[in-house]
């Protein structure tokens, strides 16, 4: 069974304190790994797609990386507006376009 | 572009009542999805559609039905609501091309309470 585990469940950072969010996965065959951001009361917002081990993508203070077993979302010098829940999802070969989501990591950045 | 829109935003039902949630997208996407999101459970796929007139079951389909009569619309129906269906429901859509699948774009959600 395909599984996605995100850790930690919650993370509190001081503004400017860099850190990483982890997404580990166990799948039969990875087609793609997706990161989303979700603000309270809103739908998930797409951030990145990673397709192969070693791939990296960046957007402002965020950088996503991928290995054969896990992905990291690195947050450099976070600001309070980076506070949100970050969701990781995998798309598996042979499963059409379906995504399997992790439970999310709630990030809180204090000014 | 409005992207993915959902109607209604909030709804309260009594046990046994029925309702339909409407999802509309203006991105000409082939694929559409319905998820539910519950505390501690993450997003779970209810039903999805790979094109007009087609639907398929996801991870948690029991108690729900769907229809995709038009490419831009995907309807989720609850025939006899139960308190266990209290949740936030999200619709999403995605593009596909030659067997490649791309990111899903989500609507703002519908918060449903069943009493």
Short mmCIF file of N, CA and C in Angstrom, two decimals, chain A residues 1-2 6 10-11 13 17 21 23-25 28 31 36 42 44 47 51 53-54 70 79 89 92 94 101 106:
data_model
loop_
_atom_site.label_atom_id
_atom_site.label_comp_id
_atom_site.label_asym_id
_atom_site.label_seq_id
_atom_site.Cartn_x
_atom_site.Cartn_y
_atom_site.Cartn_z
N UNK A 1 0.84 -1.20 0.00
CA UNK A 1 0.00 0.00 0.00
C UNK A 1 0.88 1.25 0.00
N UNK A 2 0.51 2.22 -0.83
CA UNK A 2 1.28 3.46 -0.91
C UNK A 2 1.07 4.29 0.35
N UNK A 6 4.44 12.64 6.80
CA UNK A 6 5.07 13.94 6.94
C UNK A 6 5.46 14.19 8.40
N UNK A 10 3.79 19.47 13.55
CA UNK A 10 3.73 20.92 13.70
C UNK A 10 5.13 21.44 13.98
N UNK A 11 5.38 22.66 13.51
CA UNK A 11 6.70 23.26 13.66
C UNK A 11 6.52 24.74 13.94
N UNK A 13 8.63 28.23 14.40
CA UNK A 13 9.92 28.85 14.14
C UNK A 13 9.86 30.33 14.48
N UNK A 17 14.52 31.96 11.25
CA UNK A 17 15.10 30.68 11.66
C UNK A 17 14.81 29.63 10.59
N UNK A 21 11.08 20.69 6.34
CA UNK A 21 9.93 19.82 6.54
C UNK A 21 10.18 18.54 5.75
N UNK A 23 8.99 14.78 4.09
CA UNK A 23 7.93 13.95 3.53
C UNK A 23 8.58 12.63 3.10
N UNK A 24 8.30 11.56 3.80
CA UNK A 24 8.84 10.26 3.41
C UNK A 24 7.74 9.43 2.76
N UNK A 25 8.10 8.63 1.78
CA UNK A 25 7.08 7.90 1.04
C UNK A 25 7.51 6.46 0.78
N UNK A 28 4.97 1.95 -4.83
CA UNK A 28 5.41 0.91 -5.76
C UNK A 28 6.25 1.51 -6.89
N UNK A 31 5.75 8.44 -9.72
CA UNK A 31 5.64 9.20 -10.97
C UNK A 31 5.95 10.67 -10.72
N UNK A 36 2.15 21.22 -1.65
CA UNK A 36 1.10 22.23 -1.65
C UNK A 36 1.20 23.02 -0.34
N UNK A 42 -8.95 27.68 3.41
CA UNK A 42 -8.78 27.77 1.95
C UNK A 42 -8.36 26.43 1.37
N UNK A 44 -5.91 23.89 -0.96
CA UNK A 44 -4.47 23.78 -1.18
C UNK A 44 -4.03 24.54 -2.43
N UNK A 47 2.60 24.24 -5.09
CA UNK A 47 3.93 24.84 -4.99
C UNK A 47 4.91 24.24 -5.99
N UNK A 51 10.08 15.06 -9.97
CA UNK A 51 9.86 13.81 -10.68
C UNK A 51 10.93 12.75 -10.45
N UNK A 53 14.83 11.53 -8.37
CA UNK A 53 15.78 11.73 -7.29
C UNK A 53 16.89 12.67 -7.73
N UNK A 54 17.22 13.61 -6.85
CA UNK A 54 18.24 14.60 -7.15
C UNK A 54 17.68 15.91 -7.67
N UNK A 70 12.45 10.10 0.20
CA UNK A 70 11.84 11.23 0.88
C UNK A 70 12.06 12.53 0.12
N UNK A 79 9.33 34.04 7.09
CA UNK A 79 8.60 35.21 7.57
C UNK A 79 7.24 34.75 8.09
N UNK A 89 2.22 15.16 -1.49
CA UNK A 89 1.40 14.13 -2.13
C UNK A 89 2.24 13.40 -3.17
N UNK A 92 1.50 7.86 -8.23
CA UNK A 92 2.14 6.56 -8.40
C UNK A 92 1.93 6.05 -9.82
N UNK A 94 0.85 3.82 -12.76
CA UNK A 94 -0.25 2.89 -12.88
C UNK A 94 -1.50 3.28 -12.12
N UNK A 101 -2.12 11.81 -0.39
CA UNK A 101 -1.61 12.91 0.42
C UNK A 101 -1.12 12.44 1.77
N UNK A 106 1.94 21.65 9.99
CA UNK A 106 1.50 23.02 10.28
C UNK A 106 2.68 23.84 10.76
#
